Amino acid sequence: MNTLAWWLIRAQFRTRRTATLLSMLAIALGVALGYAIHLINDAALADFGRAMKTVQGDPDAVVGARDSAGGVPVATINAIASDPAVLVVAPVIETRVRVNSVRTPVRLIGLDVFSAAAVMPWLLPRQDDRSTTGGILDGDVYASPSLLAKLGLQAGATVTLARGDREWLTKIAGDLPATGPDDLLLVADIAWVQERFGPNEAVGEGRVRLAPEVDLATWRTALQARLPPGLLVRAAEDDRTRVSNLSRAYRVNLNVLALVALLTGAFLVFATQLTAIAQRSTQFALLGVLGLSPRMRLLQVLLEGLAIGIPGAVVGLGLGYALAFAFTQILGGDLGGGYFSGSTPSIVPQPAPLLGFLALGCVASLAGALYPAYLNRVQPLAQALKTGFAQSRAAFSARSRWLLAALLALAAFVLAQMPPLFELPLAGYAAIALVLMIGVSSAPLFTRALFGWLAKRRLPAAQQIAIQNVAQAPLMAQVAASGLIISFALTASMVIMVASFRVAVDHWLDHVLPAPLYLRGKATPLPQELLDALAGTQTPFARIERSAQETLVIDPQRPSVALLVRELERDNPAARLPFTGPVVAPPADMPVVWISEPMHEIYRIAPGQTLRLPLRGHDVEVFVGGVWRDYSRQFGAVAIGRDDFVRLGGRFAPSELALWPLPGQERLASDWLAPWTDRYGLELADSLEIRQLSLSIFDKSFAVTYALEAAAMLIGLFGLAVTLAASVWLRARELATLGALGFDRRMLGRAVMVEGALIALVGLLIGLACGVAIGGILTHVINPQAFHWRMALTIPWPAVIAGALLTLAAAIVASRYAARQATRLPVARVLASAD
Amino acid sequence: MLAVADLAKRYADVGRPLFSGIDFAVAAGEIVALVGESGIGKSTLLNCIAGLETADCGSVHIGPHALDMVRLDEAARAALRARNIGFVFQAFHVLPTLTVAQNIIVPLLLARVPSGEHATRTQALLERVGLAGFADRWPASLSGGELQRVAIARALVHRPALILADEPTGNLDPRTASDVLSLLLERVREQRAGALIVTHSQHVAQCCDRVLTLTANGLA
């Protein structure tokens, strides 16, 4: 039996080379895209984690302040160090400075070289003949090799470090040999850093290594109970989880899109195998008559599917690796989500994911071959031997199909209402799959209804033949249309979702960029000298609004929340914040905050409730006055008025300014600011520039999505071409008879092209309806649950219809392949042949 | 080799009997012709005997172990056909994607004949049907007569107990038909197989040992 199976597989590859290769290519494409995305994300995460480990070291726990402006008192560090369960505590202060007036600040890490050796050995300077320890205690600074290369410096160079309007002269005494190629770091003694940058009597973090026999969870719980509310002890694992959670939804979303490409690859295998079964039905019937068992007739088709899937998947793995390598070399480790920008990770394939994607490719091809295999198994042998492929009467009546479609639609609606599972929109993805199923299963209903009606009209002969054929052969029409339904539905839905998002972002930018000019320090506060100058009367500005930003840890397993300190009117915050609902007036004696939409969704806090914020070492209760839309901070933000912030003990150190020049003095305003931006490495941009940059980042973030959709569309068109060509082959005698009756080759070709165009039209219409439904799910379910972004649905009808017309034109071109076959039929030979 | 008893079949869609009360037997080495008007049910009777369609009642015993085809499930029927029946069709039905030799070997694979015997049996039969040297040829390059010779070789290679032929000369010119018919009858008698041949041809019927006529009232 293996011999026969092998003969049949080889024969299939020999006689249906084009269709088989196209199917293999489709599987390869799907596997390649999925594998490439996995490799890039995996490498970027690993790179990110490695960079984190280089800087953070390998502690058992980290003690830090819950707000970024706070610190851990030295007394607390000393108390922890005296705990018998603790082997060592490595105190750390981290800040950002500019080096030699270069605009982009770099990280400056202050550490205690003795304790760092046990916890963060990768941050230690190179050990040479000179006394490195003595050097670092004298105020020497050490730079990572990549930073030295970037600045064009060498060990021994004198540099100027600047932060705000203060500067310090120091020497780069050596490098940090164990840091990575993307680590732009400076390391100095903690006391030296504390004296110049603060905080006083405190450090940024204490990184703790426990004795081996100590239970980490128990120790953490006991310590947290003793610590004041402003401090948090977290496990190193929490940091890794947080890093992973940062990009989890984005990675899952990309993987789902890659699976879509694989799904359309599976569809092409389905189309190829179904047409192969139809074309070879007489041969399989003969083998059944000669004694090939029903089980073997089913297995043979599955084996042929696997014979497409295995080489396709292997090619896909190689292609995926090449894509991942090329991507990372050109674009770095970021696929548009912005989580890993700046890194160029190394792609290292691991055996388990490799085998996983190989299996996925095989599963996709087996899934595509399943229904054709079933059809082959149940074909009535005697009838198939006599008349060829018999499109058996539909298993379900039209009424049952409508009922099934209605039930599926109801199920999809219910799934779309469900909350996220494991913080992912899994029910939403399932709803999308159901909508696609509804589209595909309703194709024969629409085909019969539409073309059955058209068939009763008086039409030219070529059109009449095409319409009759489509009306009478629903299975082949369904197969041809299904690929287009799936691919166009997904493409249209993405166009709708992206358009909705873009319109929403555009409107949002209108609200959050009210000023013509914006000035900010890059991760450093604005120089006081500039702030004093702006406070004077001789400036070309009608109005200036200042803001500052810190971070707060509310849940140690979640990314930090941004705290935005703004000069807002307590009773009119809507003048500056784009609220999504009513603003609730706070009690007179309570500080009020306004939370972003993601914060509202993640932490389930509503207007009118109170919230405890870790500020300046205390847990402060604040009133939540409203929810505002924020598309730039996915994990939440809290806006607070400057007055309330100062009243709570905060120090208002503005890092950003919104500037309104006096009328007619816009040019003068930019010129006035130029010396400050040059001297302090500040960023100045007008709102138009910021808007354009924001939108281009937005567009770039969907570049990978567009590539996946283009692949899906191509595969859908392949499927149409393959199925139509097979349909011509199946109807060779019918078409030859028409040729003998007087139809010339042009008319035959036109009939086939009209048939292709009509099938494509049905596919596009159903695909459009599904696309609108899926676009709604993406906009109202997937985006909010995965990324906490909400927006109104906007359907860009001109773009969608233009896309449909383009696809229809492409489908007509694809039909030409089948039409050419029809015109090349040797009429006499076909009519004379017995098969 | 074949014993049919009280076989009956109705049209599935109208419930009207197609044939009923069919009783006959074919002994080893005997060649029986089945004749009748067009549409009377000859091919359907043949399909029921081969287990390709299910009879409504009756029994069909085939081969040395006399298994009842009507009582078997689909997989068992396929296995019975593979071991005990050879087929020759009007339309030849030679697989176009396999060579002549491969086509002839297919029944050996299905009947699980040891692979060591494949080459010798195939070669011997090719010579017996006058196609020595045709082993590696593709069916597309053969004439109708040559294709039917391949089909005859395929039908006999696994030494079945019964040969079922449906209009084996229907697509051939008279001279070729005569040659092919002679070949078929000689080879069947040589192997001591039983044969049932459905035919419209008086000449074919006369060459057989016995003629059965299927009518609306049954078998005569």
Coordinates of C-alpha atoms in Angstrom, one line a residue, chain A residues 241-713:
Chain A
T241 CA 6.6 39.3 33.8
R242 CA 6.2 43.0 33.5
V243 CA 8.5 43.1 30.5
S244 CA 6.7 40.3 28.9
N245 CA 3.3 41.8 29.6
L246 CA 4.4 45.1 28.0
S247 CA 4.3 43.5 24.5
R248 CA 2.1 40.4 25.1
A249 CA -1.0 41.6 23.5
Y250 CA 0.9 43.0 20.5
R251 CA 2.8 39.8 20.0
V252 CA -0.4 37.7 20.3
N253 CA -2.1 39.9 17.8
L254 CA 0.7 39.6 15.3
N255 CA 0.8 35.9 15.7
V256 CA -3.0 35.7 15.1
L257 CA -2.5 37.7 11.9
A258 CA 0.2 35.3 10.9
L259 CA -2.1 32.4 11.6
V260 CA -4.6 34.1 9.2
A261 CA -2.0 33.8 6.5
L262 CA -1.6 30.2 7.3
L263 CA -5.4 29.8 7.3
T264 CA -5.6 31.1 3.8
G265 CA -2.7 28.7 2.9
A266 CA -4.8 25.9 4.3
F267 CA -7.6 27.1 2.1
L268 CA -5.5 26.9 -1.0
V269 CA -4.6 23.3 0.0
F270 CA -8.3 22.7 0.3
A271 CA -9.0 24.2 -3.1
T272 CA -6.2 22.2 -4.7
Q273 CA -7.2 18.9 -3.1
L274 CA -10.8 19.4 -3.8
T275 CA -10.2 20.1 -7.5
A276 CA -7.7 17.2 -7.5
I277 CA -10.4 14.9 -6.2
A278 CA -12.9 16.2 -8.7
Q279 CA -10.4 15.7 -11.5
R280 CA -9.4 12.3 -10.4
S281 CA -12.7 11.0 -9.2
T282 CA -12.9 8.4 -12.0
Q283 CA -9.4 7.2 -11.1
F284 CA -10.2 7.0 -7.4
A285 CA -13.5 5.3 -8.2
L286 CA -11.6 2.7 -10.2
L287 CA -9.2 2.1 -7.4
G288 CA -12.2 1.7 -5.1
V289 CA -13.7 -0.8 -7.5
L290 CA -10.4 -2.7 -7.7
G291 CA -10.4 -3.0 -3.9
L292 CA -8.9 0.2 -2.3
S293 CA -10.7 0.4 1.0
P294 CA -12.7 3.5 1.9
R295 CA -10.3 4.2 4.8
M296 CA -7.4 4.2 2.3
R297 CA -9.2 6.4 -0.1
L298 CA -9.5 9.0 2.7
L299 CA -5.9 8.5 3.9
Q300 CA -4.5 8.9 0.4
V301 CA -5.9 12.4 0.1
L302 CA -4.7 13.3 3.5
L303 CA -1.2 11.9 2.6
E304 CA -1.2 14.0 -0.6
G305 CA -2.1 17.0 1.6
L306 CA 0.7 16.2 3.9
A307 CA 3.0 15.8 0.9
I308 CA 2.2 19.5 0.1
G309 CA 2.4 20.6 3.7
I310 CA 5.7 19.1 4.8
P311 CA 7.9 20.6 2.1
G312 CA 5.9 23.8 2.2
A313 CA 6.5 24.1 6.0
V314 CA 10.2 23.3 5.6
V315 CA 10.6 26.0 3.0
G316 CA 8.6 28.3 5.2
L317 CA 10.9 27.8 8.1
G318 CA 13.9 28.6 6.0
L319 CA 12.1 31.6 4.5
G320 CA 11.0 32.7 8.0
Y321 CA 14.5 32.6 9.3
A322 CA 15.7 34.7 6.3
L323 CA 12.9 37.2 6.8
A324 CA 13.6 37.5 10.5
F325 CA 17.3 38.1 9.8
A326 CA 16.6 40.6 7.1
F327 CA 14.0 42.4 9.2
T328 CA 16.2 42.7 12.3
Q329 CA 19.2 44.0 10.2
I330 CA 17.0 46.6 8.5
L331 CA 14.5 47.6 11.2
G332 CA 15.9 46.3 14.4
G333 CA 13.8 44.2 16.9
D334 CA 10.7 46.3 16.7
L335 CA 7.8 45.2 14.5
G336 CA 6.0 48.5 14.8
G337 CA 4.6 48.2 18.3
G338 CA 7.4 50.4 19.7
Y339 CA 8.2 48.0 22.5
F340 CA 11.7 47.1 21.4
S341 CA 12.8 50.0 19.3
G342 CA 16.6 50.6 19.4
S343 CA 17.6 47.0 19.6
T344 CA 19.1 44.7 17.0
P345 CA 18.6 41.3 18.5
S346 CA 20.3 38.1 17.3
I347 CA 18.0 35.5 15.8
V348 CA 18.6 32.2 17.4
P349 CA 16.2 29.4 16.3
Q350 CA 15.2 27.0 19.1
P351 CA 14.2 23.4 18.4
A352 CA 10.8 23.5 20.1
P353 CA 9.3 26.5 18.2
L354 CA 10.9 25.2 15.0
L355 CA 9.1 21.9 15.4
G356 CA 6.0 23.7 16.4
F357 CA 5.8 25.8 13.3
L358 CA 6.6 22.7 11.2
A359 CA 3.7 20.9 12.8
L360 CA 1.5 24.0 12.3
G361 CA 2.2 23.9 8.5
C362 CA 1.5 20.2 8.4
V363 CA -1.7 20.7 10.4
A364 CA -2.8 23.5 8.1
S365 CA -2.3 21.3 5.0
L366 CA -4.1 18.4 6.7
A367 CA -7.0 20.6 7.7
G368 CA -7.2 21.8 4.0
A369 CA -7.3 18.2 2.8
L370 CA -9.8 16.9 5.4
Y371 CA -13.1 17.7 3.5
P372 CA -11.8 16.6 0.1
A373 CA -10.6 13.4 1.8
Y374 CA -14.0 12.8 3.3
L375 CA -15.7 13.5 -0.1
N376 CA -13.4 11.0 -1.7
R377 CA -14.3 8.4 0.9
V378 CA -18.0 8.8 0.4
Q379 CA -18.1 9.1 -3.4
P380 CA -20.5 6.5 -4.8
L381 CA -18.1 4.3 -6.8
A382 CA -20.3 3.1 -9.6
Q383 CA -21.7 6.5 -10.4
A384 CA -18.2 8.2 -10.2
L385 CA -16.8 5.6 -12.5
K386 CA -19.5 6.3 -15.0
T387 CA -19.9 10.0 -14.8
G388 CA -17.0 11.4 -12.8
F389 CA -17.2 13.8 -9.9
A390 CA -20.8 13.8 -8.5
Q391 CA -21.7 16.9 -6.6
S392 CA -24.0 15.1 -4.3
R393 CA -27.2 16.8 -3.2
A394 CA -26.5 19.2 -0.5
A395 CA -26.4 17.6 2.9
F396 CA -28.4 20.5 4.4
S397 CA -31.4 22.2 2.9
A398 CA -31.3 25.9 2.2
R399 CA -33.5 26.4 5.2
S400 CA -31.1 24.5 7.4
R401 CA -28.2 26.6 6.1
W402 CA -30.0 29.9 6.8
L403 CA -30.8 28.6 10.3
L404 CA -27.2 27.5 10.8
A405 CA -26.0 31.0 9.6
A406 CA -28.4 32.7 12.1
L407 CA -27.2 30.5 15.0
L408 CA -23.6 31.2 14.1
A409 CA -24.3 34.9 14.0
L410 CA -25.9 34.7 17.4
A411 CA -22.9 32.8 18.8
A412 CA -20.6 35.4 17.3
F413 CA -22.6 38.2 18.9
V414 CA -22.5 36.5 22.3
L415 CA -18.7 35.9 22.0
A416 CA -18.2 39.5 21.1
Q417 CA -19.8 40.6 24.4
M418 CA -17.6 38.4 26.5
P419 CA -14.8 39.9 28.6
P420 CA -11.1 39.1 27.9
L421 CA -9.7 35.7 29.0
F422 CA -6.2 35.7 30.4
E423 CA -6.2 39.4 29.5
L424 CA -6.5 38.5 25.8
P425 CA -9.5 39.0 23.5
L426 CA -9.8 35.2 22.9
A427 CA -13.6 35.3 22.6
G428 CA -13.2 38.2 20.1
Y429 CA -10.9 36.1 18.0
A430 CA -13.4 33.2 18.1
A431 CA -16.2 35.6 17.1
I432 CA -14.1 36.6 14.0
A433 CA -13.6 32.9 13.1
L434 CA -17.4 32.4 13.3
V435 CA -18.1 35.4 11.1
L436 CA -15.7 33.9 8.5
M437 CA -17.5 30.6 8.8
I438 CA -20.9 32.3 8.2
G439 CA -19.5 34.0 5.1
V440 CA -18.1 30.8 3.6
S441 CA -21.1 28.6 4.4
S442 CA -23.5 31.2 3.0
A443 CA -21.7 31.4 -0.4
P444 CA -23.8 28.6 -2.0
L445 CA -27.0 30.1 -0.8
F446 CA -26.3 33.4 -2.4
T447 CA -24.8 31.8 -5.4
R448 CA -27.9 29.7 -6.0
A449 CA -30.3 32.6 -5.2
L450 CA -28.6 35.2 -7.3
F451 CA -27.6 33.2 -10.3
G452 CA -30.8 31.1 -10.3
W453 CA -32.6 34.4 -10.7
L454 CA -30.2 35.6 -13.4
A455 CA -30.4 32.3 -15.3
K456 CA -34.1 32.9 -16.0
R457 CA -33.2 36.2 -17.8
R458 CA -32.5 36.5 -21.6
L459 CA -28.8 37.0 -21.9
P460 CA -26.2 36.5 -24.6
A461 CA -25.1 32.8 -24.9
A462 CA -21.6 33.2 -23.3
Q463 CA -23.1 34.9 -20.2
Q464 CA -26.0 32.4 -20.1
I465 CA -23.6 29.5 -20.0
A466 CA -21.5 31.1 -17.2
I467 CA -24.5 31.9 -15.1
Q468 CA -26.1 28.4 -15.5
N469 CA -22.8 26.8 -14.6
V470 CA -22.4 28.8 -11.4
A471 CA -26.1 28.3 -10.5
Q472 CA -25.8 24.6 -10.9
A473 CA -22.4 23.9 -9.5
P474 CA -22.5 25.5 -6.1
L475 CA -19.7 23.4 -4.6
M476 CA -17.0 24.5 -7.0
A477 CA -18.3 28.1 -6.9
Q478 CA -18.2 28.0 -3.1
V479 CA -14.6 26.8 -3.1
A480 CA -13.6 29.5 -5.5
A481 CA -15.5 32.2 -3.7
S482 CA -14.4 31.1 -0.2
G483 CA -10.8 32.1 -0.6
L484 CA -11.8 35.5 -1.7
I485 CA -14.4 35.8 1.1
I486 CA -11.8 35.0 3.7
S487 CA -9.0 37.2 2.3
F488 CA -11.2 40.1 1.4
A489 CA -13.1 40.0 4.6
L490 CA -9.8 40.2 6.6
T491 CA -8.4 42.9 4.4
A492 CA -11.5 45.0 4.5
S493 CA -11.8 44.6 8.2
M494 CA -8.2 45.8 8.8
V495 CA -8.8 48.7 6.5
I496 CA -11.9 49.6 8.5
M497 CA -10.2 49.2 11.9
V498 CA -7.1 51.1 10.9
A499 CA -9.2 53.9 9.4
S500 CA -11.3 54.1 12.6
F501 CA -8.2 54.2 14.7
R502 CA -6.5 56.8 12.5
V503 CA -9.5 59.1 12.5
A504 CA -9.7 58.6 16.3
V505 CA -6.0 59.4 16.8
D506 CA -6.3 62.4 14.5
H507 CA -9.2 63.8 16.5
W508 CA -7.4 63.0 19.7
L509 CA -4.3 64.8 18.6
D510 CA -6.5 67.9 17.9
H511 CA -7.4 67.9 21.5
V512 CA -4.1 67.0 23.1
L513 CA -2.0 69.4 21.0
P514 CA -3.8 72.7 21.5
A515 CA -0.6 74.8 21.4
P516 CA 1.4 75.7 18.3
L517 CA 4.8 74.9 19.9
Y518 CA 6.1 72.2 22.3
L519 CA 9.4 72.1 24.1
R520 CA 10.7 69.3 26.2
G521 CA 13.8 67.9 27.8
K522 CA 14.7 64.3 26.8
A523 CA 14.2 62.4 30.0
T524 CA 15.6 65.3 32.0
P525 CA 13.9 68.3 33.7
L526 CA 13.9 71.6 31.9
P527 CA 16.7 74.0 33.0
Q528 CA 15.6 76.5 35.7
E529 CA 17.3 79.3 33.8
L530 CA 15.0 78.8 30.9
L531 CA 11.9 78.6 33.2
D532 CA 13.0 81.8 34.9
A533 CA 13.5 83.5 31.5
L534 CA 10.0 82.4 30.3
A535 CA 8.5 83.8 33.4
G536 CA 9.7 87.3 32.5
T537 CA 7.7 89.9 30.6
Q538 CA 10.0 90.2 27.5
T539 CA 9.1 87.0 25.8
P540 CA 7.2 86.5 22.5
F541 CA 4.7 84.1 24.1
A542 CA 1.1 84.9 25.0
R543 CA 0.7 81.8 27.1
I544 CA 2.8 79.0 28.5
E545 CA 1.6 75.8 30.2
R546 CA 4.1 73.5 32.0
S547 CA 3.8 69.8 32.7
A548 CA 5.9 67.2 34.4
Q549 CA 5.7 63.4 34.3
E550 CA 6.6 60.7 36.8
T551 CA 5.8 57.0 37.0
L552 CA 3.9 55.1 39.7
V553 CA 3.9 51.4 40.5
I554 CA 0.3 50.4 41.4
D555 CA 0.5 46.7 40.6
P556 CA 4.1 45.3 40.7
Q557 CA 3.1 42.7 38.0
R558 CA 1.9 45.4 35.6
P559 CA 3.8 48.1 33.9
S560 CA 4.1 51.4 35.7
V561 CA 1.4 54.0 35.3
A562 CA 2.3 57.5 34.2
L563 CA 1.6 60.4 36.5
L564 CA 1.0 63.6 34.5
V565 CA 1.3 66.8 36.5
R566 CA -0.5 69.5 34.5
E567 CA -1.5 73.1 35.0
L568 CA -5.2 72.2 34.9
E569 CA -8.2 74.1 36.2
R570 CA -9.7 71.9 38.9
D571 CA -13.2 72.7 37.8
N572 CA -12.6 72.7 34.1
P573 CA -10.2 69.9 33.2
A574 CA -12.0 69.3 29.9
A575 CA -10.3 72.4 28.5
R576 CA -7.2 70.2 28.2
L577 CA -8.2 66.6 28.6
P578 CA -10.3 64.7 26.0
F579 CA -12.9 63.2 28.4
T580 CA -15.0 60.2 27.2
G581 CA -17.8 60.8 29.6
P582 CA -19.1 63.2 32.2
V583 CA -16.7 64.9 34.6
V584 CA -17.6 64.5 38.3
A585 CA -17.0 67.4 40.6
P586 CA -14.7 66.4 43.5
P587 CA -15.4 67.1 47.2
A588 CA -13.9 70.5 48.1
D589 CA -11.3 69.1 50.5
M590 CA -10.1 66.1 48.3
P591 CA -7.4 66.2 45.7
V592 CA -8.7 65.1 42.4
V593 CA -7.2 63.1 39.6
W594 CA -8.4 62.2 36.1
I595 CA -7.5 58.7 34.8
S596 CA -6.9 57.6 31.3
E597 CA -9.2 55.1 29.5
P598 CA -6.6 52.3 29.7
M599 CA -6.2 52.9 33.4
H600 CA -10.0 52.8 33.8
E601 CA -10.2 49.4 31.9
I602 CA -7.1 47.7 33.5
Y603 CA -7.7 48.7 37.1
R604 CA -11.5 48.9 36.9
I605 CA -11.7 52.3 38.5
A606 CA -14.7 54.6 37.7
P607 CA -15.3 58.3 38.1
G608 CA -16.7 59.1 41.5
Q609 CA -14.5 56.4 43.2
T610 CA -11.4 57.1 45.2
L611 CA -7.9 55.8 44.4
R612 CA -4.9 55.4 46.6
L613 CA -1.7 56.6 44.9
P614 CA 1.9 56.1 46.2
L615 CA 3.2 59.6 46.4
R616 CA 6.3 60.8 48.2
G617 CA 6.4 57.7 50.4
H618 CA 2.8 57.8 51.4
D619 CA -0.5 56.2 50.2
V620 CA -2.6 59.2 49.3
E621 CA -6.3 58.9 48.7
V622 CA -7.5 60.9 45.7
F623 CA -10.9 61.4 44.0
V624 CA -11.3 60.2 40.5
G625 CA -13.1 62.9 38.6
G626 CA -13.3 61.4 35.1
V627 CA -11.9 59.3 32.3
W628 CA -10.0 60.8 29.4
R629 CA -8.9 59.2 26.1
D630 CA -5.2 58.5 25.8
Y631 CA -3.7 56.6 22.9
S632 CA -0.1 57.2 23.8
R633 CA 0.2 55.3 27.1
Q634 CA -1.2 51.8 26.8
F635 CA -0.9 50.9 30.5
G636 CA -2.6 53.8 32.0
A637 CA -2.0 57.4 33.1
V638 CA -3.2 59.6 35.9
A639 CA -3.5 63.4 35.4
I640 CA -3.3 65.6 38.4
G641 CA -3.4 69.4 38.7
R642 CA -0.2 71.1 39.7
D643 CA -1.7 72.7 42.8
D644 CA -3.0 69.4 44.2
F645 CA 0.3 67.7 43.4
V646 CA 2.3 70.4 45.3
R647 CA -0.2 70.2 48.2
L648 CA 0.4 66.5 48.4
G649 CA 4.2 67.1 48.8
G650 CA 5.2 66.8 45.2
R651 CA 8.0 68.9 43.7
F652 CA 6.9 70.3 40.4
A653 CA 9.9 70.0 38.0
P654 CA 8.5 70.7 34.5
S655 CA 9.9 68.6 31.7
E656 CA 7.6 69.8 29.0
L657 CA 6.1 73.2 27.9
A658 CA 3.2 74.0 25.7
L659 CA 3.8 77.5 24.1
W660 CA 1.4 79.9 22.4
P661 CA 3.4 82.6 20.6
L662 CA 2.0 86.1 20.4
P663 CA 0.1 86.7 17.2
G664 CA 2.4 87.3 14.3
Q665 CA 5.5 86.3 16.3
E666 CA 5.7 82.6 15.6
R667 CA 9.1 82.9 13.9
L668 CA 10.4 85.1 16.6
A669 CA 9.3 82.6 19.2
S670 CA 11.3 79.8 17.5
D671 CA 14.3 82.0 17.2
W672 CA 14.0 83.0 20.9
L673 CA 14.0 79.4 21.9
A674 CA 16.8 78.2 19.6
P675 CA 19.8 79.0 21.9
W676 CA 18.2 77.1 24.8
T677 CA 17.5 74.1 22.7
D678 CA 21.1 74.0 21.4
R679 CA 22.7 74.6 24.8
Y680 CA 20.6 72.1 26.7
G681 CA 19.8 69.5 24.0
L682 CA 16.0 70.3 24.2
E683 CA 13.5 69.2 21.7
L684 CA 11.3 71.9 20.0
A685 CA 8.5 71.0 17.6
D686 CA 5.4 72.6 16.3
S687 CA 2.1 70.8 16.7
L688 CA 2.0 70.0 13.0
E689 CA 5.3 68.2 13.1
I690 CA 4.3 66.2 16.2
R691 CA 1.0 65.3 14.5
Q692 CA 2.8 64.1 11.4
L693 CA 5.4 62.1 13.4
S694 CA 2.6 60.5 15.5
L695 CA 0.7 59.5 12.4
S696 CA 3.7 58.1 10.6
I697 CA 4.6 56.1 13.7
F698 CA 1.0 54.9 13.7
D699 CA 1.3 53.9 10.0
K700 CA 4.5 52.1 10.6
S701 CA 3.0 50.1 13.4
F702 CA 0.6 48.5 10.9
A703 CA 3.2 47.9 8.2
V704 CA 3.6 44.2 9.2
T705 CA -0.2 43.9 9.3
Y706 CA -0.5 45.2 5.7
A707 CA 2.1 42.7 4.6
L708 CA 0.2 39.8 6.1
E709 CA -3.0 41.0 4.5
A710 CA -1.4 41.3 1.1
A711 CA -0.2 37.7 1.4
A712 CA -3.7 36.6 2.3
M713 CA -5.2 38.5 -0.8

